Tab-separated table of N, CA, C and O in Angstrom:
chain	number	residue	atom	x	y	z
A	1	UNK	N	16.180	3.671	9.768
A	1	UNK	CA	15.307	3.311	8.675
A	1	UNK	C	14.095	2.566	9.252
A	1	UNK	O	14.230	1.553	9.906
A	2	UNK	N	12.917	3.105	8.990
A	2	UNK	CA	11.685	2.495	9.507
A	2	UNK	C	11.194	1.408	8.560
A	2	UNK	O	11.237	1.559	7.348
A	3	UNK	N	10.699	0.341	9.143
A	3	UNK	CA	10.133	-0.756	8.365
A	3	UNK	C	8.611	-0.654	8.350
A	3	UNK	O	8.023	0.156	9.071
A	4	UNK	N	7.984	-1.496	7.518
A	4	UNK	CA	6.536	-1.442	7.357
A	4	UNK	C	5.810	-1.519	8.698
A	4	UNK	O	4.880	-0.750	8.947
A	5	UNK	N	6.226	-2.448	9.542
A	5	UNK	CA	5.508	-2.645	10.812
A	5	UNK	C	5.505	-1.379	11.665
A	5	UNK	O	4.500	-1.028	12.270
A	6	UNK	N	6.630	-0.673	11.701
A	6	UNK	CA	6.728	0.567	12.489
A	6	UNK	C	5.876	1.660	11.841
A	6	UNK	O	5.140	2.383	12.524
A	7	UNK	N	5.961	1.771	10.524
A	7	UNK	CA	5.200	2.806	9.810
A	7	UNK	C	3.691	2.581	9.960
A	7	UNK	O	2.930	3.531	10.164
A	8	UNK	N	3.256	1.321	9.877
A	8	UNK	CA	1.829	1.030	10.041
A	8	UNK	C	1.369	1.331	11.461
A	8	UNK	O	0.312	1.946	11.662
A	9	UNK	N	2.166	0.950	12.447
A	9	UNK	CA	1.808	1.230	13.847
A	9	UNK	C	1.694	2.738	14.069
A	9	UNK	O	0.775	3.208	14.755
A	10	UNK	N	2.620	3.503	13.487
A	10	UNK	CA	2.565	4.973	13.604
A	10	UNK	C	1.321	5.527	12.928
A	10	UNK	O	0.670	6.437	13.440
A	11	UNK	N	0.987	5.003	11.754
A	11	UNK	CA	-0.206	5.435	11.027
A	11	UNK	C	-1.447	5.258	11.896
A	11	UNK	O	-2.275	6.163	12.018
A	12	UNK	N	-1.572	4.082	12.490
A	12	UNK	CA	-2.737	3.782	13.334
A	12	UNK	C	-2.770	4.723	14.538
A	12	UNK	O	-3.814	5.306	14.857
A	13	UNK	N	-1.634	4.891	15.191
A	13	UNK	CA	-1.552	5.742	16.383
A	13	UNK	C	-1.837	7.206	16.056
A	13	UNK	O	-2.553	7.890	16.794
A	14	UNK	N	-1.299	7.700	14.935
A	14	UNK	CA	-1.504	9.102	14.541
A	14	UNK	C	-2.980	9.417	14.297
A	14	UNK	O	-3.405	10.549	14.408
A	15	UNK	N	-3.744	8.421	13.963
A	15	UNK	CA	-5.176	8.621	13.730
A	15	UNK	C	-6.004	8.397	14.985
A	15	UNK	O	-7.223	8.432	14.947
A	16	UNK	N	-5.325	8.142	16.092
A	16	UNK	CA	-6.009	7.970	17.372
A	16	UNK	C	-6.806	6.680	17.460
A	16	UNK	O	-7.804	6.614	18.178
A	17	UNK	N	-6.375	5.678	16.725
A	17	UNK	CA	-7.092	4.400	16.692
A	17	UNK	C	-6.326	3.323	17.441
A	17	UNK	O	-5.106	3.385	17.550
A	18	UNK	N	-7.049	2.340	17.899
A	18	UNK	CA	-6.414	1.125	18.400
A	18	UNK	C	-6.283	0.181	17.208
A	18	UNK	O	-6.928	0.381	16.167
A	19	UNK	N	-5.495	-0.856	17.363
A	19	UNK	CA	-5.365	-1.842	16.288
A	19	UNK	C	-6.715	-2.496	16.009
A	19	UNK	O	-7.069	-2.744	14.855
A	20	UNK	N	-7.476	-2.729	17.054
A	20	UNK	CA	-8.805	-3.334	16.898
A	20	UNK	C	-9.729	-2.403	16.113
A	20	UNK	O	-10.417	-2.837	15.186
A	21	UNK	N	-9.734	-1.119	16.456
A	21	UNK	CA	-10.574	-0.152	15.742
A	21	UNK	C	-10.158	-0.058	14.272
A	21	UNK	O	-11.014	-0.017	13.378
A	22	UNK	N	-8.855	-0.028	14.035
A	22	UNK	CA	-8.355	0.033	12.654
A	22	UNK	C	-8.795	-1.212	11.878
A	22	UNK	O	-9.269	-1.101	10.747
A	23	UNK	N	-8.665	-2.378	12.502
A	23	UNK	CA	-9.052	-3.620	11.815
A	23	UNK	C	-10.540	-3.600	11.474
A	23	UNK	O	-10.942	-4.052	10.396
A	24	UNK	N	-11.358	-3.078	12.366
A	24	UNK	CA	-12.796	-2.999	12.115
A	24	UNK	C	-13.115	-1.997	11.012
A	24	UNK	O	-13.994	-2.241	10.179
A	25	UNK	N	-12.407	-0.865	10.994
A	25	UNK	CA	-12.638	0.156	9.968
A	25	UNK	C	-12.349	-0.362	8.566
A	25	UNK	O	-13.093	-0.064	7.629
A	26	UNK	N	-11.258	-1.105	8.429
A	26	UNK	CA	-10.905	-1.577	7.088
A	26	UNK	C	-11.502	-2.943	6.778
A	26	UNK	O	-11.434	-3.398	5.641
A	27	UNK	N	-12.071	-3.605	7.786
A	27	UNK	CA	-12.689	-4.906	7.567
A	27	UNK	C	-11.690	-6.041	7.445
A	27	UNK	O	-11.886	-6.966	6.656
A	28	UNK	N	-10.614	-5.968	8.224
A	28	UNK	CA	-9.595	-7.024	8.209
A	28	UNK	C	-9.433	-7.559	9.626
A	28	UNK	O	-9.634	-6.839	10.594
A	29	UNK	N	-9.018	-8.808	9.737
A	29	UNK	CA	-8.954	-9.417	11.068
A	29	UNK	C	-7.861	-8.795	11.943
A	29	UNK	O	-6.796	-8.420	11.462
A	30	UNK	N	-8.153	-8.677	13.218
A	30	UNK	CA	-7.258	-8.049	14.186
A	30	UNK	C	-5.940	-8.808	14.298
A	30	UNK	O	-4.880	-8.190	14.459
A	31	UNK	N	-5.972	-10.116	14.206
A	31	UNK	CA	-4.745	-10.906	14.357
A	31	UNK	C	-3.716	-10.531	13.285
A	31	UNK	O	-2.527	-10.419	13.569
A	32	UNK	N	-4.166	-10.307	12.068
A	32	UNK	CA	-3.246	-9.891	11.001
A	32	UNK	C	-2.629	-8.537	11.311
A	32	UNK	O	-1.437	-8.324	11.104
A	33	UNK	N	-3.447	-7.599	11.789
A	33	UNK	CA	-2.935	-6.266	12.136
A	33	UNK	C	-1.872	-6.394	13.220
A	33	UNK	O	-0.825	-5.742	13.156
A	34	UNK	N	-2.119	-7.248	14.182
A	34	UNK	CA	-1.129	-7.474	15.251
A	34	UNK	C	0.162	-8.031	14.655
A	34	UNK	O	1.257	-7.579	14.993
A	35	UNK	N	0.047	-8.990	13.743
A	35	UNK	CA	1.240	-9.557	13.097
A	35	UNK	C	1.979	-8.498	12.266
A	35	UNK	O	3.201	-8.417	12.299
A	36	UNK	N	1.221	-7.703	11.505
A	36	UNK	CA	1.843	-6.705	10.632
A	36	UNK	C	2.565	-5.607	11.408
A	36	UNK	O	3.471	-4.969	10.887
A	37	UNK	N	2.133	-5.351	12.646
A	37	UNK	CA	2.742	-4.287	13.454
A	37	UNK	C	3.673	-4.816	14.539
A	37	UNK	O	4.184	-4.036	15.341
A	38	UNK	N	3.907	-6.101	14.561
A	38	UNK	CA	4.763	-6.705	15.585
A	38	UNK	C	6.191	-6.167	15.495
A	38	UNK	O	6.763	-6.058	14.412
A	39	UNK	N	6.766	-5.840	16.641
A	39	UNK	CA	8.155	-5.369	16.669
A	39	UNK	C	9.146	-6.528	16.693
A	39	UNK	O	10.296	-6.367	16.286
A	40	UNK	N	8.720	-7.675	17.176
A	40	UNK	CA	9.651	-8.798	17.314
A	40	UNK	C	9.619	-9.767	16.131
A	40	UNK	O	10.640	-10.312	15.759
A	41	UNK	N	8.452	-9.977	15.534
A	41	UNK	CA	8.344	-10.931	14.432
A	41	UNK	C	7.287	-10.453	13.427
A	41	UNK	O	6.268	-11.111	13.226
A	42	UNK	N	7.529	-9.305	12.776
A	42	UNK	CA	6.509	-8.767	11.860
A	42	UNK	C	6.346	-9.629	10.610
A	42	UNK	O	7.294	-10.248	10.142
A	43	UNK	N	5.129	-9.665	10.111
A	43	UNK	CA	4.841	-10.408	8.881
A	43	UNK	C	4.623	-9.432	7.731
A	43	UNK	O	4.228	-8.293	7.933
A	44	UNK	N	4.846	-9.911	6.550
A	44	UNK	CA	4.644	-9.105	5.348
A	44	UNK	C	3.144	-8.928	5.106
A	44	UNK	O	2.389	-9.898	5.191
A	45	UNK	N	2.711	-7.709	4.794
A	45	UNK	CA	1.277	-7.499	4.553
A	45	UNK	C	0.821	-8.236	3.293
A	45	UNK	O	1.570	-8.362	2.327
A	46	UNK	N	-0.399	-8.696	3.334
A	46	UNK	CA	-0.968	-9.401	2.190
A	46	UNK	C	-1.595	-8.418	1.204
A	46	UNK	O	-1.918	-7.283	1.554
A	47	UNK	N	-1.795	-8.886	-0.007
A	47	UNK	CA	-2.462	-8.085	-1.032
A	47	UNK	C	-3.882	-7.729	-0.582
A	47	UNK	O	-4.344	-6.613	-0.778
A	48	UNK	N	-4.555	-8.679	0.024
A	48	UNK	CA	-5.922	-8.453	0.495
A	48	UNK	C	-5.945	-7.320	1.523
A	48	UNK	O	-6.790	-6.425	1.460
A	49	UNK	N	-5.009	-7.350	2.476
A	49	UNK	CA	-4.934	-6.295	3.478
A	49	UNK	C	-4.702	-4.939	2.809
A	49	UNK	O	-5.375	-3.954	3.133
A	50	UNK	N	-3.747	-4.877	1.885
A	50	UNK	CA	-3.429	-3.603	1.225
A	50	UNK	C	-4.633	-3.060	0.457
A	50	UNK	O	-4.893	-1.853	0.478
A	51	UNK	N	-5.377	-3.938	-0.215
A	51	UNK	CA	-6.563	-3.491	-0.955
A	51	UNK	C	-7.628	-2.943	-0.001
A	51	UNK	O	-8.240	-1.909	-0.269
A	52	UNK	N	-7.833	-3.603	1.128
A	52	UNK	CA	-8.818	-3.116	2.109
A	52	UNK	C	-8.379	-1.787	2.682
A	52	UNK	O	-9.205	-0.883	2.883
A	53	UNK	N	-7.100	-1.655	2.961
A	53	UNK	CA	-6.564	-0.405	3.513
A	53	UNK	C	-6.741	0.728	2.506
A	53	UNK	O	-7.146	1.828	2.854
A	54	UNK	N	-6.464	0.446	1.232
A	54	UNK	CA	-6.639	1.463	0.187
A	54	UNK	C	-8.094	1.874	0.024
A	54	UNK	O	-8.384	3.027	-0.268
A	55	UNK	N	-9.013	0.936	0.197
A	55	UNK	CA	-10.436	1.293	0.125
A	55	UNK	C	-10.808	2.229	1.266
A	55	UNK	O	-11.635	3.116	1.104
A	56	UNK	N	-10.173	2.017	2.416
A	56	UNK	CA	-10.434	2.878	3.576
A	56	UNK	C	-9.756	4.238	3.406
A	56	UNK	O	-10.338	5.265	3.712
A	57	UNK	N	-8.520	4.244	2.925
A	57	UNK	CA	-7.747	5.483	2.788
A	57	UNK	C	-6.964	5.438	1.478
A	57	UNK	O	-5.828	4.975	1.434
A	58	UNK	N	-7.583	5.916	0.404
A	58	UNK	CA	-6.972	5.852	-0.923
A	58	UNK	C	-5.776	6.779	-1.074
A	58	UNK	O	-5.066	6.717	-2.075
A	59	UNK	N	-5.533	7.641	-0.095
A	59	UNK	CA	-4.426	8.595	-0.201
A	59	UNK	C	-3.131	8.117	0.430
A	59	UNK	O	-2.143	8.846	0.429
A	60	UNK	N	-3.098	6.892	0.959
A	60	UNK	CA	-1.848	6.427	1.556
A	60	UNK	C	-0.807	6.220	0.463
A	60	UNK	O	-1.136	5.898	-0.675
A	61	UNK	N	0.441	6.440	0.805
A	61	UNK	CA	1.556	6.270	-0.121
A	61	UNK	C	2.157	4.889	0.130
A	61	UNK	O	2.951	4.709	1.049
A	62	UNK	N	1.769	3.916	-0.682
A	62	UNK	CA	2.250	2.555	-0.471
A	62	UNK	C	3.764	2.452	-0.619
A	62	UNK	O	4.387	1.624	0.032
A	63	UNK	N	4.353	3.281	-1.462
A	63	UNK	CA	5.813	3.263	-1.578
A	63	UNK	C	6.448	3.563	-0.230
A	63	UNK	O	7.409	2.917	0.168
A	64	UNK	N	5.934	4.552	0.444
A	64	UNK	CA	6.465	4.916	1.762
A	64	UNK	C	6.345	3.742	2.737
A	64	UNK	O	7.293	3.409	3.439
A	65	UNK	N	5.198	3.117	2.761
A	65	UNK	CA	4.978	2.042	3.725
A	65	UNK	C	5.738	0.764	3.377
A	65	UNK	O	6.226	0.068	4.257
A	66	UNK	N	5.873	0.448	2.101
A	66	UNK	CA	6.452	-0.833	1.706
A	66	UNK	C	7.962	-0.799	1.457
A	66	UNK	O	8.601	-1.846	1.427
A	67	UNK	N	8.517	0.378	1.287
A	67	UNK	CA	9.959	0.484	1.015
A	67	UNK	C	10.647	1.148	2.198
A	67	UNK	O	10.451	2.333	2.451
A	68	UNK	N	11.448	0.366	2.893
A	68	UNK	CA	12.072	0.833	4.133
A	68	UNK	C	12.944	2.068	3.938
A	68	UNK	O	13.042	2.906	4.828
A	69	UNK	N	13.582	2.194	2.783
A	69	UNK	CA	14.504	3.311	2.574
A	69	UNK	C	13.792	4.647	2.356
A	69	UNK	O	14.422	5.692	2.410
A	70	UNK	N	12.490	4.638	2.139
A	70	UNK	CA	11.740	5.890	1.978
A	70	UNK	C	11.274	6.333	3.359
A	70	UNK	O	10.485	5.657	4.005
A	71	UNK	N	11.801	7.464	3.790
A	71	UNK	CA	11.533	7.940	5.151
A	71	UNK	C	10.303	8.835	5.260
A	71	UNK	O	9.728	8.968	6.332
A	72	UNK	N	9.913	9.468	4.174
A	72	UNK	CA	8.721	10.317	4.190
A	72	UNK	C	7.944	10.105	2.890
A	72	UNK	O	8.556	9.856	1.850
A	73	UNK	N	6.628	10.200	2.937
A	73	UNK	CA	5.845	10.071	1.698
A	73	UNK	C	6.256	11.150	0.704
A	73	UNK	O	6.479	12.299	1.078
A	74	UNK	N	6.403	10.767	-0.554
A	74	UNK	CA	6.840	11.708	-1.585
A	74	UNK	C	5.960	11.577	-2.817
A	74	UNK	O	5.317	10.565	-3.026
A	75	UNK	N	6.007	12.598	-3.635
A	75	UNK	CA	5.318	12.577	-4.925
A	75	UNK	C	6.293	13.105	-5.979
A	75	UNK	O	7.046	14.026	-5.727
A	76	UNK	N	6.272	12.498	-7.164
A	76	UNK	CA	7.087	12.982	-8.269
A	76	UNK	C	6.208	13.773	-9.230
A	76	UNK	O	5.027	13.510	-9.357
A	77	UNK	N	6.819	14.703	-9.925
A	77	UNK	CA	6.073	15.552	-10.845
A	77	UNK	C	6.175	15.039	-12.279
A	77	UNK	O	5.206	14.986	-12.999
A	78	UNK	N	7.367	14.636	-12.703
A	78	UNK	CA	7.563	14.208	-14.080
A	78	UNK	C	6.994	12.816	-14.311
A	78	UNK	O	7.024	11.963	-13.458
A	79	UNK	N	6.484	12.623	-15.521
A	79	UNK	CA	5.876	11.348	-15.882
A	79	UNK	C	6.642	10.743	-17.047
A	79	UNK	O	7.012	11.424	-17.994
A	80	UNK	N	6.858	9.442	-17.007
A	80	UNK	CA	7.538	8.712	-18.059
A	80	UNK	C	6.495	7.954	-18.874
A	80	UNK	O	5.922	6.982	-18.387
A	81	UNK	N	6.245	8.355	-20.133
A	81	UNK	CA	5.202	7.688	-20.918
A	81	UNK	C	5.525	6.234	-21.256
A	81	UNK	O	4.643	5.474	-21.620
A	82	UNK	N	6.783	5.815	-21.135
A	82	UNK	CA	7.163	4.437	-21.431
A	82	UNK	C	7.001	3.508	-20.233
A	82	UNK	O	7.157	2.304	-20.343
A	83	UNK	N	6.710	4.068	-19.068
A	83	UNK	CA	6.573	3.274	-17.854
A	83	UNK	C	5.275	2.478	-17.883
A	83	UNK	O	4.270	2.924	-18.428
A	84	UNK	N	5.286	1.306	-17.257
A	84	UNK	CA	4.095	0.449	-17.195
A	84	UNK	C	2.911	1.189	-16.601
A	84	UNK	O	1.791	1.047	-17.044
A	85	UNK	N	3.148	1.983	-15.564
A	85	UNK	CA	2.070	2.743	-14.929
A	85	UNK	C	2.188	4.230	-15.220
A	85	UNK	O	1.616	5.061	-14.554
A	86	UNK	N	2.981	4.568	-16.256
A	86	UNK	CA	3.155	5.949	-16.693
A	86	UNK	C	3.689	6.846	-15.579
A	86	UNK	O	3.228	7.954	-15.375
A	87	UNK	N	4.675	6.347	-14.862
A	87	UNK	CA	5.302	7.108	-13.784
A	87	UNK	C	6.812	6.947	-13.858
A	87	UNK	O	7.321	5.966	-14.380
A	88	UNK	N	7.511	7.910	-13.325
A	88	UNK	CA	8.968	7.860	-13.305
A	88	UNK	C	9.429	7.512	-11.893
A	88	UNK	O	8.975	8.109	-10.931
A	89	UNK	N	10.326	6.561	-11.776
A	89	UNK	CA	10.916	6.257	-10.486
A	89	UNK	C	10.052	5.361	-9.627
A	89	UNK	O	9.053	4.804	-10.062
A	90	UNK	N	10.472	5.230	-8.358
A	90	UNK	CA	9.801	4.332	-7.425
A	90	UNK	C	8.653	4.996	-6.686
A	90	UNK	O	7.822	4.334	-6.101
A	91	UNK	N	8.612	6.303	-6.658
A	91	UNK	CA	7.573	7.022	-5.928
A	91	UNK	C	6.637	7.633	-6.956
A	91	UNK	O	7.052	8.374	-7.827
A	92	UNK	N	5.347	7.317	-6.848
A	92	UNK	CA	4.398	7.696	-7.870
A	92	UNK	C	3.588	8.927	-7.512
A	92	UNK	O	3.264	9.171	-6.371
A	93	UNK	N	3.247	9.677	-8.564
A	93	UNK	CA	2.389	10.844	-8.392
A	93	UNK	C	0.916	10.439	-8.393
A	93	UNK	O	0.105	11.015	-7.701
A	94	UNK	N	0.580	9.432	-9.174
A	94	UNK	CA	-0.810	8.982	-9.244
A	94	UNK	C	-1.237	8.400	-7.914
A	94	UNK	O	-0.440	7.866	-7.166
A	95	UNK	N	-2.516	8.480	-7.636
A	95	UNK	CA	-3.063	7.908	-6.414
A	95	UNK	C	-3.021	6.379	-6.514
A	95	UNK	O	-3.113	5.807	-7.598
A	96	UNK	N	-2.899	5.733	-5.385
A	96	UNK	CA	-2.774	4.281	-5.346
A	96	UNK	C	-3.942	3.571	-6.017
A	96	UNK	O	-3.749	2.602	-6.737
A	97	UNK	N	-5.146	4.047	-5.787
A	97	UNK	CA	-6.315	3.404	-6.372
A	97	UNK	C	-6.249	3.464	-7.902
A	97	UNK	O	-6.592	2.501	-8.586
A	98	UNK	N	-5.775	4.587	-8.436
A	98	UNK	CA	-5.639	4.731	-9.881
A	98	UNK	C	-4.572	3.779	-10.420
A	98	UNK	O	-4.751	3.143	-11.459
A	99	UNK	N	-3.457	3.660	-9.693
A	99	UNK	CA	-2.401	2.738	-10.105
A	99	UNK	C	-2.891	1.297	-10.095
A	99	UNK	O	-2.598	0.526	-11.011
A	100	UNK	N	-3.633	0.931	-9.061
A	100	UNK	CA	-4.161	-0.427	-8.996
A	100	UNK	C	-5.125	-0.696	-10.155
A	100	UNK	O	-5.141	-1.795	-10.704
A	101	UNK	N	-5.895	0.308	-10.550
A	101	UNK	CA	-6.792	0.164	-11.688
A	101	UNK	C	-5.993	-0.064	-12.966
A	101	UNK	O	-6.340	-0.935	-13.777
A	102	UNK	N	-4.904	0.689	-13.158
A	102	UNK	CA	-4.048	0.527	-14.333
A	102	UNK	C	-3.458	-0.879	-14.353
A	102	UNK	O	-3.467	-1.565	-15.381
A	103	UNK	N	-2.957	-1.326	-13.222
A	103	UNK	CA	-2.359	-2.659	-13.134
A	103	UNK	C	-3.402	-3.736	-13.413
A	103	UNK	O	-3.148	-4.692	-14.146
A	104	UNK	N	-4.600	-3.580	-12.836
A	104	UNK	CA	-5.666	-4.558	-13.079
A	104	UNK	C	-6.037	-4.577	-14.554
A	104	UNK	O	-6.223	-5.657	-15.134
A	105	UNK	N	-6.108	-3.425	-15.193
A	105	UNK	CA	-6.431	-3.366	-16.623
A	105	UNK	C	-5.382	-4.091	-17.449
A	105	UNK	O	-5.710	-4.842	-18.371
A	106	UNK	N	-4.112	-3.855	-17.124
A	106	UNK	CA	-3.029	-4.534	-17.828
A	106	UNK	C	-3.109	-6.042	-17.611
A	106	UNK	O	-2.920	-6.824	-18.533
A	107	UNK	N	-3.387	-6.441	-16.379
A	107	UNK	CA	-3.510	-7.857	-16.051
A	107	UNK	C	-4.665	-8.496	-16.826
A	107	UNK	O	-4.523	-9.594	-17.371
A	108	UNK	N	-5.801	-7.819	-16.888
A	108	UNK	CA	-6.953	-8.323	-17.634
A	108	UNK	C	-6.613	-8.487	-19.118
A	108	UNK	O	-7.019	-9.463	-19.755
A	109	UNK	N	-5.878	-7.530	-19.658
A	109	UNK	CA	-5.452	-7.587	-21.048
A	109	UNK	C	-4.556	-8.810	-21.300
A	109	UNK	O	-4.731	-9.543	-22.283
A	110	UNK	N	-3.632	-9.048	-20.389
A	110	UNK	CA	-2.726	-10.191	-20.519
A	110	UNK	C	-3.502	-11.491	-20.426
A	110	UNK	O	-3.273	-12.426	-21.223
A	111	UNK	N	-4.439	-11.576	-19.480
A	111	UNK	CA	-5.254	-12.794	-19.339
A	111	UNK	C	-6.074	-13.064	-20.613
A	111	UNK	O	-6.198	-14.210	-21.031
A	112	UNK	N	-6.613	-12.013	-21.205
A	112	UNK	CA	-7.396	-12.172	-22.442
A	112	UNK	C	-6.516	-12.721	-23.557
A	112	UNK	O	-6.945	-13.596	-24.332
A	113	UNK	N	-5.297	-12.233	-23.663
A	113	UNK	CA	-4.357	-12.711	-24.687
A	113	UNK	C	-4.017	-14.182	-24.449
A	113	UNK	O	-3.999	-14.996	-25.361
A	114	UNK	N	-3.781	-14.535	-23.173
A	114	UNK	CA	-3.407	-15.911	-22.832
A	114	UNK	C	-4.543	-16.893	-23.059
A	114	UNK	O	-4.300	-18.073	-23.311
A	115	UNK	N	-5.775	-16.430	-22.952
A	115	UNK	CA	-6.931	-17.311	-23.110
A	115	UNK	C	-7.306	-17.557	-24.565
A	115	UNK	O	-8.155	-18.382	-24.844
A	116	UNK	N	-6.662	-16.837	-25.485
A	116	UNK	CA	-6.972	-17.009	-26.918
A	116	UNK	C	-6.421	-18.305	-27.427
A	116	UNK	O	-5.470	-18.850	-27.037
């Protein structure tokens, strides 16, 4: 079972990039990339890092990268209209950027209600 750090290191390597080049492409500090890909003491990726990575490559499957039990990127076909993001299961068909927009919209709605 591959963990985030291994999957991220493979992603960078498969694109023929160094960690430094990847950090420059997404606009995130190299030290964080080193921590996120460490084999001995990996750190959990931050929300800021994930957002920058998605801006660079909106087609990445965050479920694959963040959930160790998912061995290959997957997409589901069926949609659950009762789901918060209108998806069924843990692996989403919608693109990550679209999901983040849905979540941000829901969050904005909740904040507006709380501020009343």
